[in-house]
C-alpha cells in the first residue's frame, strides 16, 4: 500500500475543513513534523523555508490553545533560527505527538521546557502532580487588556488553584469577540468562558473560518439589547450550548442580573473582586455537567454490604463467584457488574417507570443537554421509544403521515395505536437498491389531499426518519414550517436513532429535531415571522389552489402554531451507551395535556425490570457528550472525510470500490447548492454554506456507502468477508454496497486498517483476473453487470385493499392497518401461494386481488415491501423474485406469500 505524507496530501476542501474544524491543528502539526524529519536528514534551505511558513500558520491556531504555550513555541522557533535541525526535530516530535495523543491532559511532564527540566512550565501548582487522575479542561478569557498583561492574567488564574480541586484547567486569553468565537470552534478542550466587559468586537486579521459559520448559523441577537457582551454570549451558545459563561462587569451588576438576558451567564461578578469565587464557580460549572445522578448512586450502592431477598439471584454475584461451573463469567465481567445489580427501587436506587430521585435528575440533565423540555430513558431500544411515542399520541382512527421505508417499529406502532398510516414514498436510488428521504413536496401533497377530502382534522402526526440508515438528513426546520403552514397543530416524530451525535456539531445540530425546534421557537417570536405570514396571506389570497401551495415556500402563522416535536435517539448507536440504550426527547407546548397518556405508554412498553447498567450508561453518555462531545464528533467527522478521500483517490482501490458522494446519493433536485462531494477542493464558499443551510437533503458525512459491486461482491457477501477474514465489522448492506459508519470510537488507525484491507482485496482481484483465462474474466464481468447494472426496480407502496379503507373510492391512501393485522390471526381467512406459482400471474391479471396478510421485510434493503392489508402488485412480485438475500422477515419460502382471503359477508368492499 502506498500512503501519502502530510506534505503530499491535497488541501482540505472548505466544507470538510468546516465540518472537522478541530482537526486543523493536528494536521498542521503533523505537517511540521514531516518537514522536520526531512530537514534533519538534508538541512535544505527550501525545507527550512517551508518550516518557517508552517510555523507562521501554526501561530494563527496555537494562540487558541494552552498547550504547548508561548515558551515552548519560542523554543521551537529558536531551534529553527539557530539551524539546529536535530533539536528542532526532537521538540517538534514531542509537541506533535503530545497534541495528537492529548498527553498534556494527564501528564505534567508534557509541559516541561525540555526533556531534562524537572520544573513544570509556567510554574504549575502542586495540583498538576495528580493530573493523571484529574480531568483537564481549558478556560477561555476574553479581555480588554493589552496583550502585555495577558501573562499576568494567566498567572492570576493559576494562582488560585488548590491541590484539593477535583478538576484542573489552563487559561487561554483572547482580546476580542471574533477571536473568542474562533477559539471555541477550534479548541474542543475549552469548557468555560470568562468575559471581561470592554473587549472589542473585531479581530485585527480576517477570519474566513468564522465567516463560514456566521453564514450558516443565525447569530442575530435575541431582543433589542445591543451590548456586545450579550451578543457574544448568545453566539457562543449557538455554537456550543453546553458552554459555561461567566461575566466580569464594572457596571451595576445587580441591575444586569435582573434582566432576562442574564440567563446566558452562569454567574456575574463585579470585575475581579473575588478571583477565588470565580475559580470555584468555574469548577462548580464543570462539576454540574460531570455529575451523573444515577451512575453515582449506583457506584455507591455497589460499595455497600447488602443482603438481597428479592428475585434476582445474580445480584451481589454470590451464585456466580462460588460456583464450580459459571465462575468464569464472574472472572470475565468482574465483581462490579454483579454488585451493581438489583431489582429494588429503594436504598439509593430509583424506578425507571416512576422516577422520583436520581433517575428523574439524570433525565432532567439529559433534557437540558439535548435542548429538550423533557427526556425519558428507554432500556429496550429505539424500537420501543418509537412505539411509546406513537401509542401515547395517536388514537384509533387518527391519520399519521408516515415514511413507508421507516423502521418497522413505526409500522407496528400504528398497529398498536390503531392509527391509519398514510404512506409517503422516499426518492429511490435504484442503482444501489435503497431509498433516500421523502421529498417535502410529497409530504405537502399528502396533507393537501387529505385536506381536500375533509380528513385534515384527523391528521395528527408527521413521522419521518432523520437521518436515514444511509445518511439522508432532512431540512427539519423547513419541513416543520411548511407542514405547520397547512395544519398548525401537527405533531412531529423524528426518528433520529442514528443521528444523536449531531447535537454536538454546530453545523449539523440545526438539522436535528431539537435543534430545529429551538430555532423555530425563537424565530416565531420575532416580528419578522408575523410580517412574513401577512405577506404570504396577501400574495396567496383566501383560496390558493394546491399547485400554488406546492410551489410556494410556505411559512406558518405564528399566532396559530402549536409546536409539538418528539425526537427518539439510539444513544448506543452514536454515543458511549450500552446496547439498547435509547432516549425520547420532547419539546411539546401541549405536553401537559398528554403527559398522563405518555406515562401510560411507558408503563405499557417499559420492562418492570429495566437493566440498571443501561440506565447508568445513558447517564454517563450524556456526561461525556456535554464535556467532550464537540471534540469527539469533530474527530468522527474527520475520520469519515479521510476515509472518503483515501478510498476514492487511491489508484488501485478505486478500480473496485468507491465511497458514494452527495451527487450519487442525493438527486440534483434536492441539492439546490449543487454540492457534489465533501472533499472537492474546488468547492466555492457559497456552495458549501448553501448546502448546509438550504439543501433539502444533506448527506451525513459519518455514513459512508461503500460501493462493492464493481469488485464482484454483493453487500452481504462482502460484509461477511470483512468480518471473517479481516476482523472488520459492519451491519447494513444493500445489493451492491455496504455501509461504513464513523463514530466517536474510531481512530486514524482504523482508517489505516480499512485501507490496508481494501488494498489487499483489490490486489487479489487484480491477480485473479490476470492469472485466469478469458472464461474467468467473462464470469467476473457478468457478475459485476448483475450487481451494478441489472437491478430490480424498487416497488412503491401500492394501496390498501378496499375493505381496509374508510371510503374505497377516495383518492387518499390511508388504511386500517390494525384490522388487517389482526384479520391475519384467523388462519381460516388466510391462504398461501408460492412465489413461483403461475397462480400469482393469474390473480394479478384477473383477480381476486393479492392482499398481504403481514409485513414482509427483506434484509437488505430493510424496508417493508408489503404491510398488512396492502394490495400486492406485479412490481412487488418482480422485486421479490429478483431478491437473492437469505433474510426476509414475514416470508416463509416453503409456504409462499401469506394472503388475506375475501370472506363473503364479512369483508367490506
Tab-separated table of N, CA and C in Angstrom, residues 15-106:
chain	number	residue	atom	x	y	z
A	15	UNK	N	-15.634	22.754	2.835
A	15	UNK	CA	-16.689	22.131	3.624
A	15	UNK	C	-16.120	21.082	4.564
A	16	UNK	N	-15.113	20.322	4.142
A	16	UNK	CA	-14.535	19.328	5.033
A	16	UNK	C	-13.758	20.004	6.150
A	17	UNK	N	-13.098	21.113	5.867
A	17	UNK	CA	-12.407	21.858	6.908
A	17	UNK	C	-13.398	22.409	7.927
A	18	UNK	N	-14.527	22.894	7.446
A	18	UNK	CA	-15.521	23.478	8.337
A	18	UNK	C	-16.172	22.419	9.213
A	19	UNK	N	-16.445	21.252	8.647
A	19	UNK	CA	-17.090	20.198	9.417
A	19	UNK	C	-16.163	19.617	10.479
A	20	UNK	N	-14.880	19.520	10.182
A	20	UNK	CA	-13.921	18.908	11.101
A	20	UNK	C	-12.934	19.949	11.606
A	21	UNK	N	-13.448	21.059	12.128
A	21	UNK	CA	-12.626	22.204	12.479
A	21	UNK	C	-11.462	21.880	13.408
A	22	UNK	N	-11.653	21.190	14.549
A	22	UNK	CA	-10.514	20.947	15.435
A	22	UNK	C	-9.390	20.136	14.801
A	23	UNK	N	-9.677	19.427	13.713
A	23	UNK	CA	-8.635	18.638	13.058
A	23	UNK	C	-7.593	19.521	12.382
A	24	UNK	N	-7.917	20.796	12.177
A	24	UNK	CA	-6.970	21.712	11.552
A	24	UNK	C	-5.630	21.700	12.269
A	25	UNK	N	-5.688	21.730	13.591
A	25	UNK	CA	-4.471	21.868	14.380
A	25	UNK	C	-3.578	20.630	14.244
A	26	UNK	N	-4.151	19.450	14.431
A	26	UNK	CA	-3.354	18.234	14.340
A	26	UNK	C	-2.741	18.090	12.957
A	27	UNK	N	-3.510	18.413	11.912
A	27	UNK	CA	-2.978	18.331	10.552
A	27	UNK	C	-1.758	19.220	10.378
A	28	UNK	N	-1.839	20.438	10.916
A	28	UNK	CA	-0.716	21.378	10.749
A	28	UNK	C	0.519	20.927	11.525
A	29	UNK	N	0.326	20.357	12.704
A	29	UNK	CA	1.475	19.878	13.460
A	29	UNK	C	2.110	18.656	12.799
A	30	UNK	N	1.293	17.784	12.231
A	30	UNK	CA	1.866	16.626	11.535
A	30	UNK	C	2.633	17.049	10.293
A	31	UNK	N	2.188	18.129	9.661
A	31	UNK	CA	2.928	18.667	8.530
A	31	UNK	C	4.287	19.186	8.984
A	32	UNK	N	4.312	19.907	10.117
A	32	UNK	CA	5.580	20.396	10.663
A	32	UNK	C	6.509	19.235	10.991
A	33	UNK	N	5.961	18.186	11.597
A	33	UNK	CA	6.787	17.032	11.943
A	33	UNK	C	7.355	16.367	10.701
A	34	UNK	N	6.555	16.239	9.673
A	34	UNK	CA	7.042	15.629	8.439
A	34	UNK	C	8.185	16.459	7.825
A	35	UNK	N	8.019	17.767	7.809
A	35	UNK	CA	9.074	18.633	7.288
A	35	UNK	C	10.318	18.574	8.171
A	36	UNK	N	10.105	18.488	9.492
A	36	UNK	CA	11.250	18.423	10.413
A	36	UNK	C	12.075	17.172	10.166
A	37	UNK	N	11.434	16.075	9.868
A	37	UNK	CA	12.170	14.835	9.578
A	37	UNK	C	13.002	14.988	8.317
A	38	UNK	N	12.423	15.625	7.308
A	38	UNK	CA	13.173	15.831	6.072
A	38	UNK	C	14.339	16.791	6.291
A	39	UNK	N	14.101	17.838	7.075
A	39	UNK	CA	15.151	18.834	7.334
A	39	UNK	C	16.293	18.209	8.131
A	40	UNK	N	15.966	17.250	9.013
A	40	UNK	CA	17.007	16.640	9.843
A	40	UNK	C	17.963	15.785	9.023
A	41	UNK	N	17.537	15.351	7.825
A	41	UNK	CA	18.398	14.495	7.005
A	41	UNK	C	19.048	15.253	5.851
A	42	UNK	N	18.458	16.372	5.423
A	42	UNK	CA	19.002	17.087	4.268
A	42	UNK	C	19.502	18.485	4.590
A	43	UNK	N	18.919	19.128	5.618
A	43	UNK	CA	19.255	20.502	6.000
A	43	UNK	C	19.126	21.455	4.814
A	44	UNK	N	18.149	21.192	3.925
A	44	UNK	CA	17.966	22.005	2.725
A	44	UNK	C	17.290	23.334	3.069
A	45	UNK	N	17.703	24.371	2.370
A	45	UNK	CA	17.171	25.710	2.647
A	45	UNK	C	15.681	25.806	2.310
A	46	UNK	N	15.247	25.103	1.233
A	46	UNK	CA	13.843	25.201	0.850
A	46	UNK	C	12.933	24.541	1.884
A	47	UNK	N	13.439	23.463	2.532
A	47	UNK	CA	12.638	22.822	3.584
A	47	UNK	C	12.562	23.740	4.799
A	48	UNK	N	13.676	24.389	5.124
A	48	UNK	CA	13.659	25.327	6.252
A	48	UNK	C	12.672	26.461	5.986
A	49	UNK	N	12.630	26.912	4.754
A	49	UNK	CA	11.690	27.974	4.397
A	49	UNK	C	10.247	27.495	4.546
A	50	UNK	N	9.993	26.250	4.144
A	50	UNK	CA	8.653	25.689	4.307
A	50	UNK	C	8.283	25.552	5.777
A	51	UNK	N	9.284	25.181	6.599
A	51	UNK	CA	9.036	25.088	8.035
A	51	UNK	C	8.689	26.441	8.629
A	52	UNK	N	9.409	27.452	8.201
A	52	UNK	CA	9.125	28.796	8.700
A	52	UNK	C	7.706	29.215	8.352
A	53	UNK	N	7.302	28.907	7.123
A	53	UNK	CA	5.955	29.240	6.692
A	53	UNK	C	4.911	28.438	7.493
A	54	UNK	N	5.209	27.167	7.750
A	54	UNK	CA	4.273	26.324	8.504
A	54	UNK	C	4.130	26.816	9.937
A	55	UNK	N	5.241	27.273	10.541
A	55	UNK	CA	5.151	27.785	11.909
A	55	UNK	C	4.341	29.074	11.965
A	56	UNK	N	4.427	29.881	10.922
A	56	UNK	CA	3.601	31.091	10.871
A	56	UNK	C	2.113	30.725	10.826
A	57	UNK	N	1.793	29.695	10.062
A	57	UNK	CA	0.392	29.248	10.001
A	57	UNK	C	-0.052	28.664	11.342
A	58	UNK	N	0.876	27.996	12.024
A	58	UNK	CA	0.547	27.456	13.336
A	58	UNK	C	0.235	28.564	14.332
A	59	UNK	N	0.926	29.692	14.211
A	59	UNK	CA	0.666	30.818	15.111
A	59	UNK	C	-0.785	31.255	15.041
A	60	UNK	N	-1.397	31.131	13.853
A	60	UNK	CA	-2.802	31.522	13.693
A	60	UNK	C	-3.720	30.660	14.555
A	61	UNK	N	-3.283	29.421	14.818
A	61	UNK	CA	-4.118	28.471	15.545
A	61	UNK	C	-3.704	28.335	17.004
A	62	UNK	N	-2.392	28.301	17.269
A	62	UNK	CA	-1.899	27.961	18.600
A	62	UNK	C	-2.270	28.975	19.668
A	63	UNK	N	-2.572	30.194	19.285
A	63	UNK	CA	-2.936	31.185	20.300
A	63	UNK	C	-4.269	30.862	20.959
A	64	UNK	N	-4.995	29.882	20.408
A	64	UNK	CA	-6.274	29.499	20.992
A	64	UNK	C	-6.155	28.247	21.864
A	65	UNK	N	-4.917	27.810	22.141
A	65	UNK	CA	-4.696	26.607	22.941
A	65	UNK	C	-3.697	26.898	24.052
A	66	UNK	N	-3.877	26.233	25.187
A	66	UNK	CA	-2.955	26.419	26.310
A	66	UNK	C	-1.638	25.680	26.076
A	67	UNK	N	-1.719	24.488	25.470
A	67	UNK	CA	-0.515	23.718	25.173
A	67	UNK	C	-0.188	23.813	23.691
A	68	UNK	N	1.067	23.988	23.311
A	68	UNK	CA	2.289	23.936	24.114
A	68	UNK	C	2.642	25.248	24.820
A	69	UNK	N	1.949	26.339	24.484
A	69	UNK	CA	2.231	27.600	25.148
A	69	UNK	C	3.320	28.389	24.449
A	70	UNK	N	3.390	29.659	24.799
A	70	UNK	CA	4.295	30.585	24.107
A	70	UNK	C	5.758	30.187	24.261
A	71	UNK	N	6.151	29.710	25.455
A	71	UNK	CA	7.585	29.441	25.682
A	71	UNK	C	8.080	28.248	24.874
A	72	UNK	N	7.296	27.169	24.818
A	72	UNK	CA	7.718	26.028	24.009
A	72	UNK	C	7.744	26.381	22.527
A	73	UNK	N	6.793	27.191	22.078
A	73	UNK	CA	6.792	27.605	20.675
A	73	UNK	C	8.006	28.461	20.361
A	74	UNK	N	8.351	29.340	21.290
A	74	UNK	CA	9.545	30.163	21.080
A	74	UNK	C	10.805	29.302	21.044
A	75	UNK	N	10.859	28.283	21.907
A	75	UNK	CA	11.997	27.363	21.882
A	75	UNK	C	12.091	26.681	20.515
A	76	UNK	N	10.954	26.274	19.955
A	76	UNK	CA	10.948	25.629	18.645
A	76	UNK	C	11.437	26.577	17.565
A	77	UNK	N	10.988	27.813	17.609
A	77	UNK	CA	11.413	28.798	16.612
A	77	UNK	C	12.894	29.107	16.740
A	78	UNK	N	13.397	29.093	17.966
A	78	UNK	CA	14.830	29.341	18.171
A	78	UNK	C	15.666	28.239	17.539
A	79	UNK	N	15.193	26.992	17.675
A	79	UNK	CA	15.907	25.877	17.036
A	79	UNK	C	15.963	26.073	15.524
A	80	UNK	N	14.893	26.611	14.962
A	80	UNK	CA	14.849	26.848	13.521
A	80	UNK	C	15.823	27.948	13.133
A	81	UNK	N	15.780	29.063	13.853
A	81	UNK	CA	16.658	30.187	13.509
A	81	UNK	C	18.124	29.847	13.752
A	82	UNK	N	18.402	28.931	14.707
A	82	UNK	CA	19.779	28.538	15.001
A	82	UNK	C	20.266	27.400	14.108
A	83	UNK	N	19.438	26.983	13.142
A	83	UNK	CA	19.784	25.866	12.255
A	83	UNK	C	20.069	24.564	13.000
A	84	UNK	N	19.460	24.406	14.163
A	84	UNK	CA	19.641	23.175	14.940
A	84	UNK	C	18.530	22.197	14.559
A	85	UNK	N	18.739	21.511	13.434
A	85	UNK	CA	17.665	20.666	12.915
A	85	UNK	C	17.385	19.451	13.782
A	86	UNK	N	18.412	18.931	14.483
A	86	UNK	CA	18.197	17.772	15.354
A	86	UNK	C	17.332	18.160	16.556
A	87	UNK	N	17.649	19.283	17.189
A	87	UNK	CA	16.846	19.728	18.340
A	87	UNK	C	15.436	20.103	17.899
A	88	UNK	N	15.340	20.699	16.695
A	88	UNK	CA	14.017	21.058	16.183
A	88	UNK	C	13.166	19.805	16.011
A	89	UNK	N	13.756	18.744	15.444
A	89	UNK	CA	13.016	17.508	15.226
A	89	UNK	C	12.549	16.911	16.551
A	90	UNK	N	13.469	16.877	17.566
A	90	UNK	CA	13.087	16.298	18.857
A	90	UNK	C	11.906	17.046	19.471
A	91	UNK	N	11.986	18.378	19.450
A	91	UNK	CA	10.931	19.167	20.080
A	91	UNK	C	9.641	19.122	19.261
A	92	UNK	N	9.758	19.153	17.924
A	92	UNK	CA	8.565	19.079	17.072
A	92	UNK	C	7.863	17.738	17.249
A	93	UNK	N	8.664	16.662	17.357
A	93	UNK	CA	8.055	15.350	17.550
A	93	UNK	C	7.374	15.271	18.908
A	94	UNK	N	8.025	15.815	19.922
A	94	UNK	CA	7.435	15.775	21.264
A	94	UNK	C	6.106	16.540	21.312
A	95	UNK	N	6.111	17.747	20.727
A	95	UNK	CA	4.897	18.564	20.777
A	95	UNK	C	3.792	17.929	19.948
A	96	UNK	N	4.103	17.510	18.719
A	96	UNK	CA	3.060	16.983	17.826
A	96	UNK	C	2.466	15.696	18.366
A	97	UNK	N	3.306	14.784	18.875
A	97	UNK	CA	2.768	13.535	19.414
A	97	UNK	C	1.979	13.778	20.697
A	98	UNK	N	2.416	14.760	21.480
A	98	UNK	CA	1.665	15.104	22.694
A	98	UNK	C	0.289	15.649	22.349
A	99	UNK	N	0.215	16.460	21.292
A	99	UNK	CA	-1.073	17.021	20.874
A	99	UNK	C	-1.978	15.928	20.322
A	100	UNK	N	-1.445	15.064	19.457
A	100	UNK	CA	-2.260	14.012	18.866
A	100	UNK	C	-2.754	13.029	19.931
A	101	UNK	N	-1.879	12.693	20.880
A	101	UNK	CA	-2.247	11.733	21.938
A	101	UNK	C	-2.941	12.396	23.117
A	102	UNK	N	-2.942	13.738	23.139
A	102	UNK	CA	-3.508	14.520	24.249
A	102	UNK	C	-2.844	14.157	25.581
A	103	UNK	N	-1.567	13.873	25.521
A	103	UNK	CA	-0.814	13.520	26.722
A	103	UNK	C	-0.808	14.659	27.733
A	104	UNK	N	-0.886	15.890	27.255
A	104	UNK	CA	-0.856	17.032	28.170
A	104	UNK	C	-2.086	17.095	29.062
A	105	UNK	N	-3.105	16.322	28.743
A	105	UNK	CA	-4.291	16.234	29.604
A	105	UNK	C	-3.984	15.514	30.914
A	106	UNK	N	-3.013	14.603	30.883
A	106	UNK	CA	-2.849	13.690	32.004
A	106	UNK	C	-1.428	13.557	32.516
